[in-house]
C-alpha angles and dihedrals in degrees: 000000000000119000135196105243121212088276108061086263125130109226132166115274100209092143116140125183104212123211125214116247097023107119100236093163093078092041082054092044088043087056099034080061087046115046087040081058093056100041083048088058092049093052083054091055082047101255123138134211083259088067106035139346140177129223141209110230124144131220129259081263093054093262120146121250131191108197115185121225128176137124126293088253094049100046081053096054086048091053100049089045090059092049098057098037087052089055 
């Protein structure tokens, strides 16, 4: 999620404070899974890690995130992949 620095700027909040004694290490495998599942699909639609990727991350509570990063271009093409494989 994208936040306004002090400076007017927008930068990439991916700040976690993280709490002793939550298991973040299962969160993180539940996301890896997932998010390898996901960039295998886009491989299959033809997309490269060039274009778009997902990630593993977890949550300030030790739940697993995928966040999805990619170019522009590439998030367009995965869209439009979606789009036509949801039709």
């Amino acid at each position: 999620m994208a936040a306004e620095a002090s400076s007017g700027e927008l930068r990439d909040d991916d700040t976690t404070t993280w709490v002793r004694g939550l298991d973040y290490v299962r969160g993180w495998t539940e996301a890896r899974d997932a998010a390898e599942e996901l960039n295998s699909a886009f491989q299959e639609l033809g997309l490269t890690r060039e274009d778009v990727w997902a990630t593993a991350h977890t949550d300030g509570g030790g739940g697993g995130l995928v966040r999805l990063k990619g170019t522009p271009a590439g998030i367009r093409l995965a869209a439009q992949a979606l789009r036509h494989n949801a039709a």
